[in-house]
Amino acid sequence: MLDRKYIRENRAAVTRAVALKREAVDIEAYYDKDARRRAALREMEDLQAAANAENKGIAARKKAGEDTTDAIARMKRISDRLKELRAVAAAMEEEADALYLRIPNVPHESVPEGGEEANTVMREWGEPWRPERAVRPHWELGRELDILYLEEAARMSGSGFFVLAGDGALLERALVNFMLDLHVEQGYRELIVPYLVNRDAMTGTGQLPKLAEDMYRVEADDLYLIPTAEVSITNLHRQETLSAELLPRRYVAFSPCFRREAGSAGKDTRGILRVHQFHKVEMVRFERPEDSWAALETLTRDAEEVLRRLELPYRVVMLATGDLSFAAAKCYDLEVWSAGVGKWLEVSSCSNFTDFQARRAGIRFKGPGGSAFVHTLNGSGLALPRVMIALLENGQTPEGRVRVPAALRPYVGGREMLG
RNA sequence: GGAGAGGUGGCCGAGCUGGUCUAAGGCGUACGCCUGCUAAGCGUAUGUGUGGGUAAAACCGCACCGAGGGUUCGAAUCCCUCCCUCUCCGCCA
């Protein structure tokens, strides 16, 4: 979330940010409720100060053995009034906070204004293969190679789930290990994290309250299945004050990701383009504020390196304000070209959240100049299903086999071909 | 899951028969004094959040003793619920 004071003192900028991000929050109502919250709080605190002073007098007189009946009667009146004021202040605070949690981060000035159509391609790498005749999409290749089962998964879990078998499972396992090794080499510390987290953690990274409908929830224990390891890694330092010399901190974790995809029924339904459960390798960085913009660039390069080594053509797209997620100030998507479906597929989002998540999750650092919120960033490195799709579809031979890029061969027993 | 013991500042730890708690004391840290150097000694300071205030500070108020409720004129202290840690028992991959 944004600093309350910043919101108060930069009304035009915040109102504009809400519009640019196309958020539904009623910002006018927030300003009204926040003003009332502060008025109620002030009145309550002034009276509390009076009560504290009175109480000190009572304590001294009791100690001296004097009669305090009158003072206690006075205290009782103050206390009753205080109780009323406290209730009012709490109600005001609750109303203001409900809106406060829905105010998005402010886009960075370099982010283009507009919706999806304003997204900007920053650079492209590799040569997209656009075959004359249609080539097989991954679901056909998967069936022919006997490595991807969709109907079987649907029978036990419904649509949007899949089973990988044999070389399919091997390929995914190889990719995970390859990605983790690469990112560790780049300076990220590997973690294994919880896949179920509580409400506070989800609020900390900004999934709640906005995205409640997109998450799976375990009701008996009030826990949520993570939609990305970003949640678990970022909350690693929740409510902590790190000493300045511990920054930057860079982590990488592999995890399953669970998404209900409630708002996207009918989109990308074929094969494993959009699924409810998939694996992803995720990088998260905790940086000093002055370093975070440079860090976004290196984070993006670190993710790109995966695609380069896998010899997969891709492009880097800067998201426009309207396409930017709730908590992000700036984001680059990595899109890989896949010849079978003939599309650019999003395999990574690299974002700088500035201090937005850190303020929500209470992640500070402390140096000679006092304490401040860290900046958090994260980027996929990468999401597995769509990388699998691209490897299968781009790497297919006319005989129906699949070429393994050189960088991955050590992870598949040296094999050059699957199938 | 059951029984018991705990959770207090950066750390340790007292307070827990309710009121000068504005949380003792120690350690650590910073600065100063002293001192061939270092150490020791002496002195001072030392959290977070938030509201007001200011050009910015200074400064003033409020809150914070695991979390949330309650009792009371008044809660670190009494009561309730929950969370976490430790010990023992049970169950279990």
CSV table of C-alpha atoms in Angstrom, one decimal, chain A residues 136-332:
chain,number,residue,atom,x,y,z
A,136,ARG,CA,1.6,-29.9,-34.5
A,137,PRO,CA,0.4,-28.1,-31.3
A,138,HIS,CA,1.7,-29.5,-28.0
A,139,TRP,CA,-1.4,-31.4,-27.1
A,140,GLU,CA,-1.0,-33.5,-30.3
A,141,LEU,CA,2.7,-33.9,-29.8
A,142,GLY,CA,2.1,-34.8,-26.2
A,143,ARG,CA,-0.4,-37.5,-27.1
A,144,GLU,CA,1.8,-39.0,-29.9
A,145,LEU,CA,4.8,-39.1,-27.7
A,146,ASP,CA,2.7,-40.4,-24.8
A,147,ILE,CA,4.0,-37.8,-22.4
A,148,LEU,CA,1.0,-35.6,-21.7
A,149,TYR,CA,-2.4,-36.8,-20.4
A,150,LEU,CA,-5.2,-34.3,-20.4
A,151,GLU,CA,-8.3,-36.5,-20.2
A,152,GLU,CA,-7.0,-38.6,-17.4
A,153,ALA,CA,-6.3,-35.5,-15.3
A,154,ALA,CA,-9.8,-34.1,-16.1
A,155,ARG,CA,-11.3,-37.3,-14.8
A,156,MET,CA,-9.7,-36.9,-11.4
A,157,SER,CA,-9.5,-33.1,-11.0
A,158,GLY,CA,-11.6,-31.5,-13.8
A,159,SER,CA,-10.5,-29.4,-16.7
A,160,GLY,CA,-7.4,-27.3,-16.3
A,161,PHE,CA,-5.2,-30.1,-14.9
A,162,PHE,CA,-2.7,-32.3,-16.6
A,163,VAL,CA,-0.4,-35.3,-16.1
A,164,LEU,CA,3.1,-35.4,-17.5
A,165,ALA,CA,4.5,-38.9,-18.0
A,166,GLY,CA,7.8,-40.5,-19.0
A,167,ASP,CA,9.9,-38.1,-21.0
A,168,GLY,CA,7.4,-35.3,-20.3
A,169,ALA,CA,7.9,-35.6,-16.6
A,170,LEU,CA,11.7,-35.9,-17.1
A,171,LEU,CA,11.7,-32.8,-19.3
A,172,GLU,CA,9.9,-30.7,-16.7
A,173,ARG,CA,12.2,-32.0,-13.9
A,174,ALA,CA,15.2,-31.2,-16.1
A,175,LEU,CA,13.9,-27.7,-16.7
A,176,VAL,CA,13.4,-27.0,-13.0
A,177,ASN,CA,16.9,-28.1,-12.1
A,178,PHE,CA,18.4,-26.2,-15.0
A,179,MET,CA,16.6,-23.0,-14.0
A,180,LEU,CA,17.4,-23.3,-10.3
A,181,ASP,CA,21.1,-23.9,-11.1
A,182,LEU,CA,21.2,-20.9,-13.4
A,183,HIS,CA,19.7,-18.5,-10.9
A,184,VAL,CA,21.8,-19.8,-8.0
A,185,GLU,CA,24.8,-19.1,-10.3
A,186,GLN,CA,23.4,-15.6,-10.8
A,187,GLY,CA,23.4,-15.0,-7.1
A,188,TYR,CA,20.0,-16.0,-5.9
A,189,ARG,CA,19.7,-18.1,-2.7
A,190,GLU,CA,17.6,-21.2,-3.2
A,191,LEU,CA,14.6,-21.7,-0.9
A,192,ILE,CA,11.9,-24.3,-0.4
A,193,VAL,CA,8.8,-22.6,0.9
A,194,PRO,CA,5.3,-23.3,2.2
A,195,TYR,CA,2.6,-23.8,-0.4
A,196,LEU,CA,-0.2,-22.9,2.1
A,197,VAL,CA,-0.1,-19.5,3.7
A,198,ASN,CA,-2.4,-17.4,5.9
A,199,ARG,CA,-4.5,-14.4,5.1
A,200,ASP,CA,-2.0,-11.9,6.4
A,201,ALA,CA,0.7,-13.2,4.0
A,202,MET,CA,-1.7,-13.0,1.1
A,203,THR,CA,-2.6,-9.4,2.1
A,204,GLY,CA,1.1,-8.6,2.5
A,205,THR,CA,1.9,-9.2,-1.2
A,206,GLY,CA,-1.3,-7.7,-2.4
A,207,GLN,CA,-3.3,-10.8,-3.6
A,208,LEU,CA,-5.9,-10.0,-0.9
A,209,PRO,CA,-8.4,-8.5,-0.9
A,210,LYS,CA,-8.6,-7.9,-4.6
A,211,LEU,CA,-7.9,-11.4,-5.9
A,212,ALA,CA,-9.8,-13.5,-3.4
A,213,GLU,CA,-11.9,-15.2,-6.1
A,214,ASP,CA,-8.8,-16.4,-7.9
A,215,MET,CA,-7.3,-18.4,-5.1
A,216,TYR,CA,-8.0,-21.8,-3.6
A,217,ARG,CA,-8.7,-21.7,0.1
A,218,VAL,CA,-8.6,-24.4,2.6
A,219,GLU,CA,-11.5,-23.5,4.8
A,220,ALA,CA,-10.9,-25.7,7.8
A,221,ASP,CA,-7.6,-24.0,8.6
A,222,ASP,CA,-8.2,-20.7,6.8
A,223,LEU,CA,-5.2,-21.1,4.6
A,224,TYR,CA,-4.7,-20.3,0.9
A,225,LEU,CA,-2.8,-22.2,-1.7
A,226,ILE,CA,-0.2,-19.9,-3.2
A,227,PRO,CA,-0.7,-18.7,-6.7
A,228,THR,CA,3.0,-18.1,-7.0
A,229,ALA,CA,6.1,-18.6,-4.8
A,230,GLU,CA,6.3,-14.8,-4.7
A,231,VAL,CA,3.9,-14.9,-1.8
A,232,SER,CA,6.0,-17.2,0.3
A,233,ILE,CA,9.3,-15.7,-0.5
A,234,THR,CA,8.3,-12.1,0.0
A,235,ASN,CA,6.7,-13.0,3.3
A,236,LEU,CA,9.9,-14.6,4.5
A,237,HIS,CA,10.9,-11.3,5.9
A,238,ARG,CA,7.4,-10.2,7.0
A,239,GLN,CA,7.4,-7.8,10.0
A,240,GLU,CA,11.2,-7.8,10.1
A,241,THR,CA,13.7,-4.9,10.1
A,242,LEU,CA,16.7,-6.1,8.2
A,243,SER,CA,20.0,-4.4,8.8
A,244,ALA,CA,21.2,-2.4,5.8
A,245,GLU,CA,24.2,-4.5,5.2
A,246,LEU,CA,22.0,-7.5,4.6
A,247,LEU,CA,20.6,-5.8,1.5
A,248,PRO,CA,20.2,-6.7,-1.2
A,249,ARG,CA,18.7,-10.2,-0.6
A,250,ARG,CA,18.0,-12.3,-3.6
A,251,TYR,CA,16.1,-15.6,-3.5
A,252,VAL,CA,14.8,-18.2,-5.9
A,253,ALA,CA,12.3,-20.9,-5.2
A,254,PHE,CA,10.5,-23.6,-7.2
A,255,SER,CA,6.9,-24.2,-6.3
A,256,PRO,CA,3.6,-25.4,-7.6
A,257,CYS,CA,1.2,-22.6,-8.3
A,258,PHE,CA,-2.6,-22.8,-7.9
A,259,ARG,CA,-5.0,-20.6,-9.7
A,260,ARG,CA,-8.7,-20.8,-10.0
A,261,GLU,CA,-8.7,-18.6,-13.1
A,262,ALA,CA,-12.2,-17.5,-12.2
A,263,GLY,CA,-12.3,-14.6,-14.6
A,264,SER,CA,-10.8,-16.3,-17.6
A,265,ALA,CA,-13.3,-19.1,-18.5
A,266,GLY,CA,-13.0,-20.0,-22.2
A,267,LYS,CA,-9.6,-18.4,-22.7
A,268,ASP,CA,-6.7,-20.5,-23.9
A,269,THR,CA,-8.5,-23.7,-23.1
A,270,ARG,CA,-6.5,-26.0,-25.4
A,271,GLY,CA,-3.7,-28.1,-24.0
A,272,ILE,CA,-1.8,-26.6,-21.1
A,273,LEU,CA,-1.9,-23.0,-22.1
A,274,ARG,CA,-3.9,-22.0,-19.0
A,275,VAL,CA,-4.1,-24.4,-16.1
A,276,HIS,CA,-5.2,-24.5,-12.4
A,277,GLN,CA,-1.9,-26.0,-11.2
A,278,PHE,CA,1.5,-25.6,-12.6
A,279,HIS,CA,5.1,-25.4,-11.6
A,280,LYS,CA,7.2,-22.2,-11.6
A,281,VAL,CA,10.6,-21.0,-10.6
A,282,GLU,CA,10.4,-17.6,-9.0
A,283,MET,CA,13.0,-15.0,-8.2
A,284,VAL,CA,12.4,-12.4,-5.5
A,285,ARG,CA,14.7,-9.5,-4.6
A,286,PHE,CA,14.8,-7.2,-1.6
A,287,GLU,CA,16.6,-4.0,-2.5
A,288,ARG,CA,17.5,-0.6,-1.2
A,289,PRO,CA,15.1,2.0,-2.7
A,290,GLU,CA,17.8,3.7,-4.7
A,291,ASP,CA,18.8,0.4,-6.4
A,292,SER,CA,15.4,-1.0,-7.3
A,293,TRP,CA,15.1,0.4,-10.8
A,294,ALA,CA,18.5,-1.0,-11.9
A,295,ALA,CA,17.5,-4.2,-10.1
A,296,LEU,CA,14.4,-4.6,-12.3
A,297,GLU,CA,16.6,-4.5,-15.4
A,298,THR,CA,19.0,-7.1,-14.1
A,299,LEU,CA,16.2,-9.3,-12.8
A,300,THR,CA,14.6,-9.2,-16.3
A,301,ARG,CA,18.0,-10.1,-17.9
A,302,ASP,CA,18.4,-13.0,-15.4
A,303,ALA,CA,15.0,-14.4,-16.5
A,304,GLU,CA,15.8,-13.8,-20.2
A,305,GLU,CA,19.0,-15.8,-19.8
A,306,VAL,CA,16.9,-18.9,-19.3
A,307,LEU,CA,15.2,-18.5,-22.7
A,308,ARG,CA,18.5,-17.7,-24.4
A,309,ARG,CA,20.1,-20.8,-23.1
A,310,LEU,CA,17.1,-22.8,-24.2
A,311,GLU,CA,17.4,-21.2,-27.6
A,312,LEU,CA,13.7,-20.1,-27.5
A,313,PRO,CA,12.8,-16.9,-29.4
A,314,TYR,CA,11.2,-14.3,-27.2
A,315,ARG,CA,10.4,-10.7,-26.8
A,316,VAL,CA,10.3,-8.3,-23.8
A,317,VAL,CA,7.1,-6.3,-23.4
A,318,MET,CA,6.7,-3.3,-21.0
A,319,LEU,CA,3.1,-3.4,-19.7
A,320,ALA,CA,1.0,-0.3,-20.0
A,321,THR,CA,-0.6,1.2,-16.9
A,322,GLY,CA,-3.9,-0.5,-17.5
A,323,ASP,CA,-2.3,-3.9,-17.8
A,324,LEU,CA,-0.1,-3.5,-14.8
A,325,SER,CA,-1.0,-5.6,-11.7
A,326,PHE,CA,-2.4,-4.0,-8.6
A,327,ALA,CA,0.9,-3.9,-6.6
A,328,ALA,CA,3.4,-3.2,-9.4
A,329,ALA,CA,4.9,0.1,-10.3
A,330,LYS,CA,6.5,-1.3,-13.5
A,331,CYS,CA,6.5,-4.7,-15.2
A,332,TYR,CA,8.2,-6.4,-18.1
